[in-house]
């Protein structure tokens, strides 16, 4: 790819937020995937640092070329890293996008904290190392709090209701999620019942 940050200057803030958080989701899920690919894992970690440092800047000022350039790097790094795998964020998000035509990155962003909590027992040591690299005080909870604060700063809805999605098609989506190609990369196996619980949790806003 040829990445020219000047081409992204005209993106409105909500698109900047959605695409930037999609890069975060790619890096985060690749990092948490149980498959072995240490090079992709390292790329994912640095990609998340770039998102942390530069996405709020790009959101606040779309003409900030330094922030735009680093976010283009983070997006490319996420696409490189996810050869290691993705997971439940994407497996849950794809059915929502298919049935409701929601923005993919924005939908991913809604699911991130719920999937983090769902996967906690399997990923806590890795998230602790990640939090340290990102300069976050504390451990797993510090990373979770940062993810929630980032979503709030970028005006991302906390629940599926914020995307105008209710429970009417949860049965259908819960059947689709475990069959999604990304489901196999989740560190905790995704079942139909588990997907249903995650959809219900994301609608209610329970963490």
PDB file of C-alpha atoms in Angstrom:
ATOM      1  CA  UNK A   1       0.000   0.000   0.000  1.00  0.00           C
ATOM      2  CA  UNK A   2       0.907   3.653  -0.390  1.00  0.00           C
ATOM      3  CA  UNK A   3      -0.216   5.489   2.723  1.00  0.00           C
ATOM      4  CA  UNK A   4      -0.633   9.223   2.258  1.00  0.00           C
ATOM      5  CA  UNK A   5      -2.093  10.917   5.342  1.00  0.00           C
ATOM      6  CA  UNK A   6      -3.206  13.939   3.302  1.00  0.00           C
ATOM      7  CA  UNK A   7      -5.834  11.691   1.712  1.00  0.00           C
ATOM      8  CA  UNK A   8      -7.524  11.241   5.109  1.00  0.00           C
ATOM      9  CA  UNK A   9      -7.700  14.899   6.160  1.00  0.00           C
ATOM     10  CA  UNK A  10     -11.291  15.241   4.963  1.00  0.00           C
ATOM     11  CA  UNK A  11     -12.613  12.297   6.965  1.00  0.00           C
ATOM     12  CA  UNK A  12     -15.234  13.527   9.448  1.00  0.00           C
ATOM     13  CA  UNK A  13     -14.635  12.862  13.132  1.00  0.00           C
ATOM     14  CA  UNK A  14     -17.106   9.957  13.423  1.00  0.00           C
ATOM     15  CA  UNK A  15     -15.438   8.139  10.518  1.00  0.00           C
ATOM     16  CA  UNK A  16     -12.014   8.880  11.999  1.00  0.00           C
ATOM     17  CA  UNK A  17     -13.204   7.351  15.280  1.00  0.00           C
ATOM     18  CA  UNK A  18     -14.746   4.278  13.681  1.00  0.00           C
ATOM     19  CA  UNK A  19     -11.813   3.466  11.425  1.00  0.00           C
ATOM     20  CA  UNK A  20      -9.277   4.205  14.155  1.00  0.00           C
ATOM     21  CA  UNK A  21     -11.019   1.935  16.631  1.00  0.00           C
ATOM     22  CA  UNK A  22     -11.216  -0.728  13.940  1.00  0.00           C
ATOM     23  CA  UNK A  23      -7.406  -0.590  13.824  1.00  0.00           C
ATOM     24  CA  UNK A  24      -7.403  -0.990  17.617  1.00  0.00           C
ATOM     25  CA  UNK A  25      -9.744  -3.989  17.390  1.00  0.00           C
ATOM     26  CA  UNK A  26      -7.530  -5.653  14.778  1.00  0.00           C
ATOM     27  CA  UNK A  27      -4.416  -5.181  16.903  1.00  0.00           C
ATOM     28  CA  UNK A  28      -6.085  -6.161  20.173  1.00  0.00           C
ATOM     29  CA  UNK A  29      -7.698  -9.322  18.849  1.00  0.00           C
ATOM     30  CA  UNK A  30      -4.535 -10.372  17.046  1.00  0.00           C
ATOM     31  CA  UNK A  31      -2.566  -9.860  20.253  1.00  0.00           C
ATOM     32  CA  UNK A  32      -5.049 -11.910  22.303  1.00  0.00           C
ATOM     33  CA  UNK A  33      -5.354 -14.722  19.766  1.00  0.00           C
ATOM     34  CA  UNK A  34      -3.926 -17.986  21.137  1.00  0.00           C
ATOM     35  CA  UNK A  35      -2.180 -18.841  17.873  1.00  0.00           C
ATOM     36  CA  UNK A  36       1.613 -18.593  17.583  1.00  0.00           C
ATOM     37  CA  UNK A  37       2.987 -15.665  15.623  1.00  0.00           C
ATOM     38  CA  UNK A  38       5.396 -13.612  17.747  1.00  0.00           C
ATOM     39  CA  UNK A  39       6.182 -11.121  14.981  1.00  0.00           C
ATOM     40  CA  UNK A  40       2.499 -10.315  14.434  1.00  0.00           C
ATOM     41  CA  UNK A  41       2.049 -10.030  18.191  1.00  0.00           C
ATOM     42  CA  UNK A  42       4.826  -7.448  18.456  1.00  0.00           C
ATOM     43  CA  UNK A  43       3.378  -5.438  15.577  1.00  0.00           C
ATOM     44  CA  UNK A  44      -0.032  -5.479  17.287  1.00  0.00           C
ATOM     45  CA  UNK A  45       1.382  -4.102  20.531  1.00  0.00           C
ATOM     46  CA  UNK A  46       3.051  -1.153  18.844  1.00  0.00           C
ATOM     47  CA  UNK A  47      -0.055  -0.560  16.735  1.00  0.00           C
ATOM     48  CA  UNK A  48      -2.083  -0.159  19.916  1.00  0.00           C
ATOM     49  CA  UNK A  49       0.413   2.336  21.277  1.00  0.00           C
ATOM     50  CA  UNK A  50       0.018   4.431  18.135  1.00  0.00           C
ATOM     51  CA  UNK A  51      -3.770   4.336  18.482  1.00  0.00           C
ATOM     52  CA  UNK A  52      -3.545   5.389  22.117  1.00  0.00           C
ATOM     53  CA  UNK A  53      -1.270   8.310  21.336  1.00  0.00           C
ATOM     54  CA  UNK A  54      -2.656   9.574  18.055  1.00  0.00           C
ATOM     55  CA  UNK A  55      -6.317   8.655  17.556  1.00  0.00           C
ATOM     56  CA  UNK A  56      -7.628  11.313  19.967  1.00  0.00           C
ATOM     57  CA  UNK A  57      -5.484  13.894  18.191  1.00  0.00           C
ATOM     58  CA  UNK A  58      -6.728  12.878  14.734  1.00  0.00           C
ATOM     59  CA  UNK A  59     -10.300  12.947  16.040  1.00  0.00           C
ATOM     60  CA  UNK A  60      -9.960  16.422  17.532  1.00  0.00           C
ATOM     61  CA  UNK A  61      -8.082  17.914  14.581  1.00  0.00           C
ATOM     62  CA  UNK A  62      -8.461  16.191  11.247  1.00  0.00           C
ATOM     63  CA  UNK A  63      -5.717  18.347   9.740  1.00  0.00           C
ATOM     64  CA  UNK A  64      -3.079  16.992  12.159  1.00  0.00           C
ATOM     65  CA  UNK A  65      -0.902  15.222   9.584  1.00  0.00           C
ATOM     66  CA  UNK A  66       1.390  13.655  12.175  1.00  0.00           C
ATOM     67  CA  UNK A  67      -1.579  12.015  13.899  1.00  0.00           C
ATOM     68  CA  UNK A  68      -3.096  10.990  10.566  1.00  0.00           C
ATOM     69  CA  UNK A  69       0.177   9.415   9.446  1.00  0.00           C
ATOM     70  CA  UNK A  70       0.608   7.426  12.640  1.00  0.00           C
ATOM     71  CA  UNK A  71      -3.002   6.235  12.451  1.00  0.00           C
ATOM     72  CA  UNK A  72      -2.440   5.041   8.883  1.00  0.00           C
ATOM     73  CA  UNK A  73       0.545   3.096  10.217  1.00  0.00           C
ATOM     74  CA  UNK A  74      -1.567   1.650  13.016  1.00  0.00           C
ATOM     75  CA  UNK A  75      -4.234   0.566  10.521  1.00  0.00           C
ATOM     76  CA  UNK A  76      -1.648  -1.139   8.314  1.00  0.00           C
ATOM     77  CA  UNK A  77      -0.100  -2.769  11.383  1.00  0.00           C
ATOM     78  CA  UNK A  78      -3.480  -4.132  12.424  1.00  0.00           C
ATOM     79  CA  UNK A  79      -3.998  -5.618   8.976  1.00  0.00           C
ATOM     80  CA  UNK A  80      -0.548  -7.201   9.201  1.00  0.00           C
ATOM     81  CA  UNK A  81      -1.072  -8.459  12.744  1.00  0.00           C
ATOM     82  CA  UNK A  82      -4.418 -10.138  12.242  1.00  0.00           C
ATOM     83  CA  UNK A  83      -2.844 -12.912  10.209  1.00  0.00           C
ATOM     84  CA  UNK A  84      -2.378 -14.254  13.772  1.00  0.00           C
ATOM     85  CA  UNK A  85      -6.164 -14.322  14.176  1.00  0.00           C
ATOM     86  CA  UNK A  86      -9.130 -12.240  15.261  1.00  0.00           C
ATOM     87  CA  UNK A  87     -11.845 -13.197  17.738  1.00  0.00           C
ATOM     88  CA  UNK A  88     -15.203 -12.562  19.347  1.00  0.00           C
ATOM     89  CA  UNK A  89     -15.263  -8.812  18.717  1.00  0.00           C
ATOM     90  CA  UNK A  90     -15.343  -9.465  14.995  1.00  0.00           C
ATOM     91  CA  UNK A  91     -17.441 -12.627  15.236  1.00  0.00           C
ATOM     92  CA  UNK A  92     -20.148 -10.657  17.062  1.00  0.00           C
ATOM     93  CA  UNK A  93     -19.776  -7.556  14.921  1.00  0.00           C
ATOM     94  CA  UNK A  94     -20.038  -9.189  11.505  1.00  0.00           C
ATOM     95  CA  UNK A  95     -23.634 -10.417  11.972  1.00  0.00           C
ATOM     96  CA  UNK A  96     -24.658  -6.989  13.266  1.00  0.00           C
ATOM     97  CA  UNK A  97     -23.161  -5.294  10.237  1.00  0.00           C
ATOM     98  CA  UNK A  98     -24.696  -7.816   7.857  1.00  0.00           C
ATOM     99  CA  UNK A  99     -28.204  -7.456   9.274  1.00  0.00           C
ATOM    100  CA  UNK A 100     -28.245  -3.785  10.277  1.00  0.00           C
ATOM    101  CA  UNK A 101     -25.646  -2.170   7.976  1.00  0.00           C
ATOM    102  CA  UNK A 102     -23.790  -0.565  10.881  1.00  0.00           C
ATOM    103  CA  UNK A 103     -20.294   0.883  10.537  1.00  0.00           C
ATOM    104  CA  UNK A 104     -17.892  -2.007  11.057  1.00  0.00           C
ATOM    105  CA  UNK A 105     -15.281  -0.215  13.148  1.00  0.00           C
ATOM    106  CA  UNK A 106     -17.882   1.502  15.300  1.00  0.00           C
ATOM    107  CA  UNK A 107     -19.626  -1.826  15.916  1.00  0.00           C
ATOM    108  CA  UNK A 108     -16.327  -3.433  16.881  1.00  0.00           C
ATOM    109  CA  UNK A 109     -15.705  -0.594  19.313  1.00  0.00           C
ATOM    110  CA  UNK A 110     -19.011  -1.212  21.075  1.00  0.00           C
ATOM    111  CA  UNK A 111     -18.109  -4.859  21.657  1.00  0.00           C
ATOM    112  CA  UNK A 112     -14.480  -4.429  22.783  1.00  0.00           C
ATOM    113  CA  UNK A 113     -15.023  -4.034  26.572  1.00  0.00           C
ATOM    114  CA  UNK A 114     -17.630  -6.797  26.775  1.00  0.00           C
ATOM    115  CA  UNK A 115     -15.355  -9.252  24.991  1.00  0.00           C
ATOM    116  CA  UNK A 116     -12.398  -8.228  27.157  1.00  0.00           C
ATOM    117  CA  UNK A 117     -14.366  -9.104  30.287  1.00  0.00           C
ATOM    118  CA  UNK A 118     -15.671 -12.326  28.704  1.00  0.00           C
ATOM    119  CA  UNK A 119     -12.122 -13.421  27.845  1.00  0.00           C
ATOM    120  CA  UNK A 120     -10.501 -12.139  31.029  1.00  0.00           C
ATOM    121  CA  UNK A 121      -9.438 -15.469  32.550  1.00  0.00           C
ATOM    122  CA  UNK A 122      -7.661 -16.451  29.345  1.00  0.00           C
ATOM    123  CA  UNK A 123      -5.965 -13.130  28.548  1.00  0.00           C
ATOM    124  CA  UNK A 124      -5.314 -11.347  31.851  1.00  0.00           C
ATOM    125  CA  UNK A 125      -1.516 -11.936  31.938  1.00  0.00           C
ATOM    126  CA  UNK A 126      -1.184 -10.701  28.358  1.00  0.00           C
ATOM    127  CA  UNK A 127      -3.280  -7.612  29.033  1.00  0.00           C
ATOM    128  CA  UNK A 128      -1.161  -6.867  32.096  1.00  0.00           C
ATOM    129  CA  UNK A 129       1.963  -6.845  29.911  1.00  0.00           C
ATOM    130  CA  UNK A 130       0.180  -4.703  27.338  1.00  0.00           C
ATOM    131  CA  UNK A 131      -0.954  -2.201  29.972  1.00  0.00           C
ATOM    132  CA  UNK A 132       2.631  -1.844  31.160  1.00  0.00           C
ATOM    133  CA  UNK A 133       3.838  -1.181  27.611  1.00  0.00           C
ATOM    134  CA  UNK A 134       1.144   1.437  27.097  1.00  0.00           C
ATOM    135  CA  UNK A 135       2.084   3.197  30.330  1.00  0.00           C
ATOM    136  CA  UNK A 136      -1.230   2.489  32.019  1.00  0.00           C
ATOM    137  CA  UNK A 137      -1.103   2.355  35.824  1.00  0.00           C
ATOM    138  CA  UNK A 138      -2.423  -0.930  37.116  1.00  0.00           C
ATOM    139  CA  UNK A 139      -3.225  -4.100  35.273  1.00  0.00           C
ATOM    140  CA  UNK A 140      -6.195  -5.560  33.411  1.00  0.00           C
ATOM    141  CA  UNK A 141      -8.648  -3.094  34.908  1.00  0.00           C
ATOM    142  CA  UNK A 142      -6.456  -0.168  33.848  1.00  0.00           C
ATOM    143  CA  UNK A 143      -6.559  -1.312  30.239  1.00  0.00           C
ATOM    144  CA  UNK A 144     -10.318  -1.845  30.397  1.00  0.00           C
ATOM    145  CA  UNK A 145     -10.820   1.614  31.882  1.00  0.00           C
ATOM    146  CA  UNK A 146      -8.647   3.136  29.157  1.00  0.00           C
ATOM    147  CA  UNK A 147     -10.667   1.378  26.432  1.00  0.00           C
ATOM    148  CA  UNK A 148     -13.909   2.681  27.961  1.00  0.00           C
ATOM    149  CA  UNK A 149     -12.516   6.198  28.288  1.00  0.00           C
ATOM    150  CA  UNK A 150     -11.293   6.163  24.687  1.00  0.00           C
ATOM    151  CA  UNK A 151     -14.724   5.121  23.447  1.00  0.00           C
ATOM    152  CA  UNK A 152     -16.371   7.875  25.467  1.00  0.00           C
ATOM    153  CA  UNK A 153     -13.908  10.499  24.215  1.00  0.00           C
ATOM    154  CA  UNK A 154     -14.674   9.493  20.628  1.00  0.00           C
ATOM    155  CA  UNK A 155     -18.467   9.529  21.152  1.00  0.00           C
ATOM    156  CA  UNK A 156     -18.845   5.771  20.679  1.00  0.00           C
ATOM    157  CA  UNK A 157     -22.086   4.328  22.121  1.00  0.00           C
ATOM    158  CA  UNK A 158     -21.656   2.182  25.208  1.00  0.00           C
ATOM    159  CA  UNK A 159     -24.379  -0.260  24.166  1.00  0.00           C
ATOM    160  CA  UNK A 160     -25.985  -1.805  21.112  1.00  0.00           C
ATOM    161  CA  UNK A 161     -28.998   0.385  21.802  1.00  0.00           C
ATOM    162  CA  UNK A 162     -26.799   3.307  20.796  1.00  0.00           C
ATOM    163  CA  UNK A 163     -26.589   1.706  17.345  1.00  0.00           C
ATOM    164  CA  UNK A 164     -30.398   1.350  17.269  1.00  0.00           C
ATOM    165  CA  UNK A 165     -30.166  -2.411  17.728  1.00  0.00           C
ATOM    166  CA  UNK A 166     -32.521  -4.333  19.986  1.00  0.00           C
ATOM    167  CA  UNK A 167     -32.875  -8.018  20.867  1.00  0.00           C
ATOM    168  CA  UNK A 168     -35.214  -8.923  18.000  1.00  0.00           C
ATOM    169  CA  UNK A 169     -32.574 -10.760  15.951  1.00  0.00           C
ATOM    170  CA  UNK A 170     -30.331 -12.043  18.750  1.00  0.00           C
ATOM    171  CA  UNK A 171     -31.240 -15.665  18.022  1.00  0.00           C
ATOM    172  CA  UNK A 172     -30.198 -15.280  14.406  1.00  0.00           C
ATOM    173  CA  UNK A 173     -26.991 -13.400  15.241  1.00  0.00           C
ATOM    174  CA  UNK A 174     -26.105 -15.875  17.990  1.00  0.00           C
ATOM    175  CA  UNK A 175     -26.243 -18.665  15.426  1.00  0.00           C
ATOM    176  CA  UNK A 176     -24.127 -16.688  12.963  1.00  0.00           C
ATOM    177  CA  UNK A 177     -21.350 -15.602  15.338  1.00  0.00           C
ATOM    178  CA  UNK A 178     -19.826 -19.036  16.135  1.00  0.00           C
ATOM    179  CA  UNK A 179     -19.767 -19.808  12.402  1.00  0.00           C
ATOM    180  CA  UNK A 180     -17.942 -16.604  11.496  1.00  0.00           C
ATOM    181  CA  UNK A 181     -14.392 -17.221  10.185  1.00  0.00           C
ATOM    182  CA  UNK A 182     -12.972 -15.003  12.925  1.00  0.00           C
ATOM    183  CA  UNK A 183     -14.508 -16.996  15.794  1.00  0.00           C
ATOM    184  CA  UNK A 184     -11.737 -19.586  15.876  1.00  0.00           C
ATOM    185  CA  UNK A 185      -9.175 -17.017  16.961  1.00  0.00           C
ATOM    186  CA  UNK A 186     -10.930 -16.126  20.196  1.00  0.00           C
ATOM    187  CA  UNK A 187      -9.028 -17.318  23.279  1.00  0.00           C
ATOM    188  CA  UNK A 188     -12.317 -18.625  24.745  1.00  0.00           C
ATOM    189  CA  UNK A 189     -14.422 -20.843  22.457  1.00  0.00           C
ATOM    190  CA  UNK A 190     -17.473 -19.022  21.106  1.00  0.00           C
ATOM    191  CA  UNK A 191     -20.692 -20.965  21.480  1.00  0.00           C
ATOM    192  CA  UNK A 192     -24.209 -20.037  20.481  1.00  0.00           C
ATOM    193  CA  UNK A 193     -25.191 -19.544  24.129  1.00  0.00           C
ATOM    194  CA  UNK A 194     -22.045 -17.546  24.820  1.00  0.00           C
ATOM    195  CA  UNK A 195     -22.679 -15.283  21.841  1.00  0.00           C
ATOM    196  CA  UNK A 196     -26.250 -14.742  23.005  1.00  0.00           C
ATOM    197  CA  UNK A 197     -25.027 -13.734  26.477  1.00  0.00           C
ATOM    198  CA  UNK A 198     -22.539 -11.298  24.957  1.00  0.00           C
ATOM    199  CA  UNK A 199     -25.214  -9.691  22.786  1.00  0.00           C
ATOM    200  CA  UNK A 200     -27.480  -9.360  25.809  1.00  0.00           C
ATOM    201  CA  UNK A 201     -24.643  -7.899  27.890  1.00  0.00           C
ATOM    202  CA  UNK A 202     -23.749  -5.406  25.154  1.00  0.00           C
ATOM    203  CA  UNK A 203     -27.382  -4.323  24.913  1.00  0.00           C
ATOM    204  CA  UNK A 204     -27.729  -3.876  28.669  1.00  0.00           C
ATOM    205  CA  UNK A 205     -24.300  -2.260  29.119  1.00  0.00           C
ATOM    206  CA  UNK A 206     -23.241  -4.685  31.866  1.00  0.00           C
ATOM    207  CA  UNK A 207     -19.521  -5.185  32.528  1.00  0.00           C
TER     208      UNK A 207
END
